[in-house]
Amino acid sequence: MKQPVRIAITGAAGNISYSLAFRIASGDMLGKDQPVILQLLEITPALEALNGVVMELNDCAFPLVQDIVATDDANVAFKDADYALLVGARPRGPGMERKDLLEANAAIFSVQGKALNDNASRDVKVLVVGNPANTNALIASCNAPDLNPGQFTAMTRLDHNRALTQLAQKTGKHVTDVEGMIIWGNHSATQYPDIAHCKVAGTPAAELVERDWYETTFIPDVQQRGAAIIKARGASSAASAASSAIDHMRDWALGSSGVVSMAISADGSYGIEPGIIYSYPVVCRNGAYEIVQGLALDDFSKQKMKATEDELRQERAAVEHLLG
Ligand code: NAX
């Protein structure tokens, strides 16, 4: 029997976590042979609801779950955490400007970054899901000087998975036939879903779909998919977001079967200046990710990648004073 690993989840009484916690507990993230200790964080007013989630987790009698901690103290939730999924965030309230939203979340993620720095395993792998995810991850990382910035990532895997399905359906193939999908940049409407390096069942995607469909349907549909879900469901993506968070962490920990998209600390690759968390194509192996290098970029791609980079720089400028 393997030693249990500690998995912290924030916003644990929220919608995404209501799917996420149960799938992690059943072994979907780290395997059916990996025992887990769940360390669940909520704000104080949500502790009663969190207690209900814990009761349900207990009622599942999951063989892999060794212990469950429920708390409103980030220092307790992140204690010795091997994995931290930061899902809880402040949603946009009435009359709130984008800058107010960035600031409200910056306050949360600076505290959580510090708590990770002070308490988590030195090898902790951090995934930020709560929006604005890229900039929240940057703030957490900047407030965790003893951890490597490479340990902080943000989720664009849901966008990646959405793009896979759109292209597979358009070409009449299965998602597993699509390789080389890339989401560049921010998890926002400026993200750039790029099929220039994609193959579908071995054929370049660009030969299978019309350029016009790609530019005027595919790209905006992937960018706006979150809004379309809200319109249809009356609530934001939850199970699909949880599923993608599991994909992201599983691949990071256990290896990816091909190219996947992860928002990570920019290192200058593809001309993206360091200092932001930017989504890149990566391959994961041995518990680490590596940016796929050497892809040729045309002017269309360069312009889209720059637009989403510019937005991330603006977000960064709005919270500069909280970067630690
Ligand atoms: P919910 O509002 O259902 O749940 C959020 C939970 O976080 C609430 O229970 C709240 O009490 C808790 N919370 C707030 N502040 C906290 C803090 N400081 N510490 C601990 N817990 C805190 O939202 P849900 O639908 O679960 O979505 C969570 C976040 O994911 C949102 O920010 C949302 O925008 C974001 N998303 C990100 C996606 C991505 O692809 N990166 C896609 C899905 C989703 O939209």
Short mmCIF file of C-alpha atoms in Angstrom, two decimals, residues 74-297:
data_model
loop_
_atom_site.label_atom_id
_atom_site.label_comp_id
_atom_site.label_asym_id
_atom_site.label_seq_id
_atom_site.Cartn_x
_atom_site.Cartn_y
_atom_site.Cartn_z
CA ALA A 74 -5.44 28.13 5.19
CA ASN A 75 -2.46 27.16 7.36
CA VAL A 76 -4.31 24.00 8.42
CA ALA A 77 -5.62 23.20 4.94
CA PHE A 78 -2.18 23.49 3.31
CA LYS A 79 -0.23 21.68 6.07
CA ASP A 80 2.15 19.28 4.31
CA ALA A 81 -0.05 19.39 1.19
CA ASP A 82 1.41 17.50 -1.78
CA TYR A 83 -1.25 18.86 -4.15
CA ALA A 84 -3.27 22.06 -3.78
CA LEU A 85 -6.29 22.81 -5.97
CA LEU A 86 -7.26 26.44 -5.44
CA VAL A 87 -10.85 26.54 -6.60
CA GLY A 88 -12.41 29.05 -4.19
CA ALA A 89 -12.50 32.62 -5.43
CA ARG A 90 -14.55 35.76 -5.12
CA PRO A 91 -17.17 35.98 -7.87
CA ARG A 92 -17.97 39.31 -9.51
CA GLY A 93 -20.66 41.06 -7.44
CA PRO A 94 -23.15 43.71 -8.56
CA GLY A 95 -21.45 46.94 -9.61
CA MET A 96 -17.99 45.40 -9.28
CA GLU A 97 -15.48 46.60 -11.89
CA ARG A 98 -12.91 44.21 -13.32
CA LYS A 99 -10.24 45.98 -11.27
CA ASP A 100 -12.26 45.43 -8.05
CA LEU A 101 -12.58 41.75 -8.92
CA LEU A 102 -8.84 41.45 -9.50
CA GLU A 103 -8.12 43.17 -6.20
CA ALA A 104 -10.61 41.12 -4.17
CA ASN A 105 -9.07 37.93 -5.50
CA ALA A 106 -5.55 39.21 -5.12
CA ALA A 107 -6.24 39.60 -1.40
CA ILE A 108 -7.36 35.95 -1.18
CA PHE A 109 -4.52 34.51 -3.26
CA SER A 110 -1.76 36.49 -1.54
CA VAL A 111 -2.85 35.01 1.81
CA GLN A 112 -3.09 31.53 0.33
CA GLY A 113 0.31 31.85 -1.39
CA LYS A 114 1.87 32.73 1.93
CA ALA A 115 0.09 29.84 3.68
CA LEU A 116 1.37 27.44 1.00
CA ASN A 117 4.86 28.86 1.42
CA ASP A 118 4.77 28.34 5.18
CA ASN A 119 3.01 24.98 5.37
CA ALA A 120 2.91 22.91 2.20
CA SER A 121 5.26 20.12 1.13
CA ARG A 122 8.35 21.60 -0.56
CA ASP A 123 7.30 19.67 -3.68
CA VAL A 124 3.68 20.83 -3.67
CA LYS A 125 2.00 21.03 -7.05
CA VAL A 126 -0.48 23.94 -7.17
CA LEU A 127 -3.34 24.34 -9.63
CA VAL A 128 -5.39 27.54 -9.58
CA VAL A 129 -8.92 27.16 -10.97
CA GLY A 130 -10.59 30.19 -9.34
CA ASN A 131 -10.83 33.17 -11.66
CA PRO A 132 -9.03 35.22 -12.82
CA ALA A 133 -7.00 32.02 -12.68
CA ASN A 134 -3.72 33.05 -14.35
CA THR A 135 -3.29 36.21 -12.33
CA ASN A 136 -4.44 34.54 -9.11
CA ALA A 137 -1.73 31.92 -9.66
CA LEU A 138 0.83 34.68 -10.23
CA ILE A 139 -0.14 36.37 -6.97
CA ALA A 140 0.02 33.11 -5.01
CA SER A 141 3.43 32.33 -6.49
CA CYS A 142 4.83 35.80 -5.76
CA ASN A 143 3.76 35.39 -2.14
CA ALA A 144 5.52 32.04 -1.84
CA PRO A 145 9.21 32.97 -2.17
CA ASP A 146 10.43 29.62 -0.80
CA LEU A 147 8.61 27.63 -3.47
CA ASN A 148 9.62 27.51 -7.13
CA PRO A 149 7.35 29.56 -9.45
CA GLY A 150 7.18 26.44 -11.60
CA GLN A 151 5.10 24.81 -8.84
CA PHE A 152 2.24 27.25 -9.54
CA THR A 153 -0.02 26.61 -12.51
CA ALA A 154 -3.46 27.78 -13.67
CA MET A 155 -6.11 25.82 -15.51
CA THR A 156 -6.62 26.11 -19.26
CA ARG A 157 -7.26 22.38 -19.60
CA LEU A 158 -11.00 22.94 -19.76
CA ASP A 159 -10.48 25.26 -22.74
CA HIS A 160 -8.15 22.64 -24.25
CA ASN A 161 -10.72 19.88 -23.80
CA ARG A 162 -13.49 22.08 -25.21
CA ALA A 163 -11.32 22.74 -28.27
CA LEU A 164 -10.62 19.02 -28.74
CA THR A 165 -14.32 18.24 -28.82
CA GLN A 166 -15.20 21.10 -31.18
CA LEU A 167 -12.58 19.97 -33.69
CA ALA A 168 -13.38 16.26 -33.32
CA GLN A 169 -17.09 16.89 -33.91
CA LYS A 170 -16.40 19.14 -36.91
CA THR A 171 -14.18 16.52 -38.57
CA GLY A 172 -16.37 13.55 -37.65
CA LYS A 173 -13.61 11.97 -35.57
CA HIS A 174 -13.15 11.16 -31.90
CA VAL A 175 -11.33 13.39 -29.40
CA THR A 176 -8.65 10.72 -29.07
CA ASP A 177 -7.85 11.18 -32.78
CA VAL A 178 -6.84 14.82 -32.19
CA GLU A 179 -3.26 15.61 -31.24
CA GLY A 180 -1.32 18.84 -30.90
CA MET A 181 -4.12 21.14 -29.70
CA ILE A 182 -2.87 24.31 -28.01
CA ILE A 183 -4.46 26.97 -25.85
CA TRP A 184 -2.15 29.99 -25.59
CA GLY A 185 -2.36 32.71 -22.96
CA ASN A 186 -5.07 33.68 -20.53
CA HIS A 187 -8.08 31.65 -19.33
CA SER A 188 -10.38 34.39 -20.60
CA ALA A 189 -12.03 35.47 -23.83
CA THR A 190 -8.61 36.54 -25.22
CA GLN A 191 -7.23 32.98 -25.06
CA TYR A 192 -5.96 31.70 -28.39
CA PRO A 193 -7.08 28.16 -29.31
CA ASP A 194 -4.55 27.21 -32.00
CA ILE A 195 -5.00 24.30 -34.42
CA ALA A 196 -2.00 25.11 -36.62
CA HIS A 197 -0.01 22.20 -35.14
CA CYS A 198 -2.96 19.88 -34.76
CA LYS A 199 -3.47 16.60 -36.53
CA VAL A 200 -6.72 14.66 -36.68
CA ALA A 201 -6.17 10.94 -37.24
CA GLY A 202 -2.78 11.85 -38.70
CA THR A 203 -3.97 14.56 -41.13
CA PRO A 204 -3.16 18.25 -40.45
CA ALA A 205 -6.33 19.88 -39.08
CA ALA A 206 -5.84 22.87 -41.38
CA GLU A 207 -6.43 20.54 -44.36
CA LEU A 208 -9.69 19.24 -42.88
CA VAL A 209 -11.50 22.44 -41.89
CA GLU A 210 -12.03 25.73 -43.68
CA ARG A 211 -10.03 28.69 -42.55
CA ASP A 212 -13.23 30.71 -42.22
CA TRP A 213 -14.75 28.13 -39.81
CA TYR A 214 -11.57 28.18 -37.77
CA GLU A 215 -11.44 31.99 -37.45
CA THR A 216 -15.12 32.88 -37.18
CA THR A 217 -16.65 29.84 -35.47
CA PHE A 218 -14.09 27.65 -33.72
CA ILE A 219 -12.00 30.33 -32.00
CA PRO A 220 -14.94 32.40 -30.66
CA ASP A 221 -16.91 29.27 -29.69
CA VAL A 222 -14.03 27.97 -27.56
CA GLN A 223 -13.41 31.44 -26.10
CA GLN A 224 -17.11 31.90 -25.25
CA ARG A 225 -17.96 28.34 -24.23
CA GLY A 226 -18.16 29.24 -20.53
CA ALA A 227 -20.79 31.90 -21.26
CA ALA A 228 -22.74 29.45 -23.47
CA ILE A 229 -22.86 26.93 -20.59
CA ILE A 230 -24.15 29.59 -18.21
CA LYS A 231 -26.84 30.57 -20.72
CA ALA A 232 -27.96 26.96 -21.21
CA ARG A 233 -27.63 25.64 -17.68
CA GLY A 234 -28.29 28.76 -15.65
CA ALA A 235 -25.09 27.96 -13.78
CA SER A 236 -21.41 27.93 -14.68
CA SER A 237 -19.40 24.88 -15.76
CA ALA A 238 -18.83 22.67 -12.77
CA ALA A 239 -18.46 18.96 -13.58
CA SER A 240 -16.46 19.72 -16.74
CA ALA A 241 -14.21 22.11 -14.81
CA ALA A 242 -13.64 19.45 -12.14
CA SER A 243 -12.89 16.85 -14.81
CA SER A 244 -10.33 19.12 -16.44
CA ALA A 245 -8.69 19.92 -13.10
CA ILE A 246 -8.29 16.17 -12.60
CA ASP A 247 -6.81 15.81 -16.12
CA HIS A 248 -4.35 18.64 -15.39
CA MET A 249 -3.13 17.22 -12.08
CA ARG A 250 -3.11 13.60 -13.23
CA ASP A 251 -0.98 14.41 -16.27
CA TRP A 252 1.39 16.60 -14.25
CA ALA A 253 1.85 13.88 -11.63
CA LEU A 254 1.75 10.75 -13.77
CA GLY A 255 2.60 11.97 -17.31
CA SER A 256 0.60 13.10 -20.34
CA SER A 257 -0.04 10.97 -23.37
CA GLY A 258 0.72 13.89 -25.72
CA VAL A 259 0.66 17.69 -25.85
CA VAL A 260 -1.64 19.37 -23.31
CA SER A 261 -2.17 23.02 -22.34
CA MET A 262 -1.13 24.36 -18.95
CA ALA A 263 -0.86 27.96 -17.78
CA ILE A 264 2.61 28.21 -16.25
CA SER A 265 5.21 30.79 -15.34
CA ALA A 266 6.35 32.32 -18.65
CA ASP A 267 10.08 31.75 -19.23
CA GLY A 268 10.55 33.75 -22.44
CA SER A 269 9.56 30.87 -24.73
CA TYR A 270 7.85 32.06 -27.93
CA GLY A 271 8.70 35.66 -27.07
CA ILE A 272 6.36 35.82 -24.07
CA GLU A 273 8.14 37.93 -21.50
CA PRO A 274 8.58 36.39 -18.03
CA GLY A 275 6.47 37.79 -15.17
CA ILE A 276 3.06 36.37 -16.07
CA ILE A 277 1.35 32.97 -15.97
CA TYR A 278 0.71 32.08 -19.62
CA SER A 279 -0.82 28.96 -21.15
CA TYR A 280 1.63 26.94 -23.24
CA PRO A 281 1.69 23.58 -24.99
CA VAL A 282 3.50 21.18 -22.65
CA VAL A 283 4.36 17.54 -22.33
CA CYS A 284 4.44 16.02 -18.82
CA ARG A 285 6.69 13.19 -17.68
CA ASN A 286 8.25 12.09 -14.37
CA GLY A 287 6.21 14.60 -12.37
CA ALA A 288 7.35 17.60 -14.43
CA TYR A 289 6.14 19.54 -17.45
CA GLU A 290 8.19 20.83 -20.35
CA ILE A 291 7.15 23.46 -22.90
CA VAL A 292 6.99 22.13 -26.45
CA GLN A 293 9.64 24.17 -28.27
CA GLY A 294 10.33 24.97 -31.89
CA LEU A 295 6.79 25.41 -33.24
CA ALA A 296 6.62 27.76 -36.24
CA LEU A 297 4.26 30.70 -35.71
#
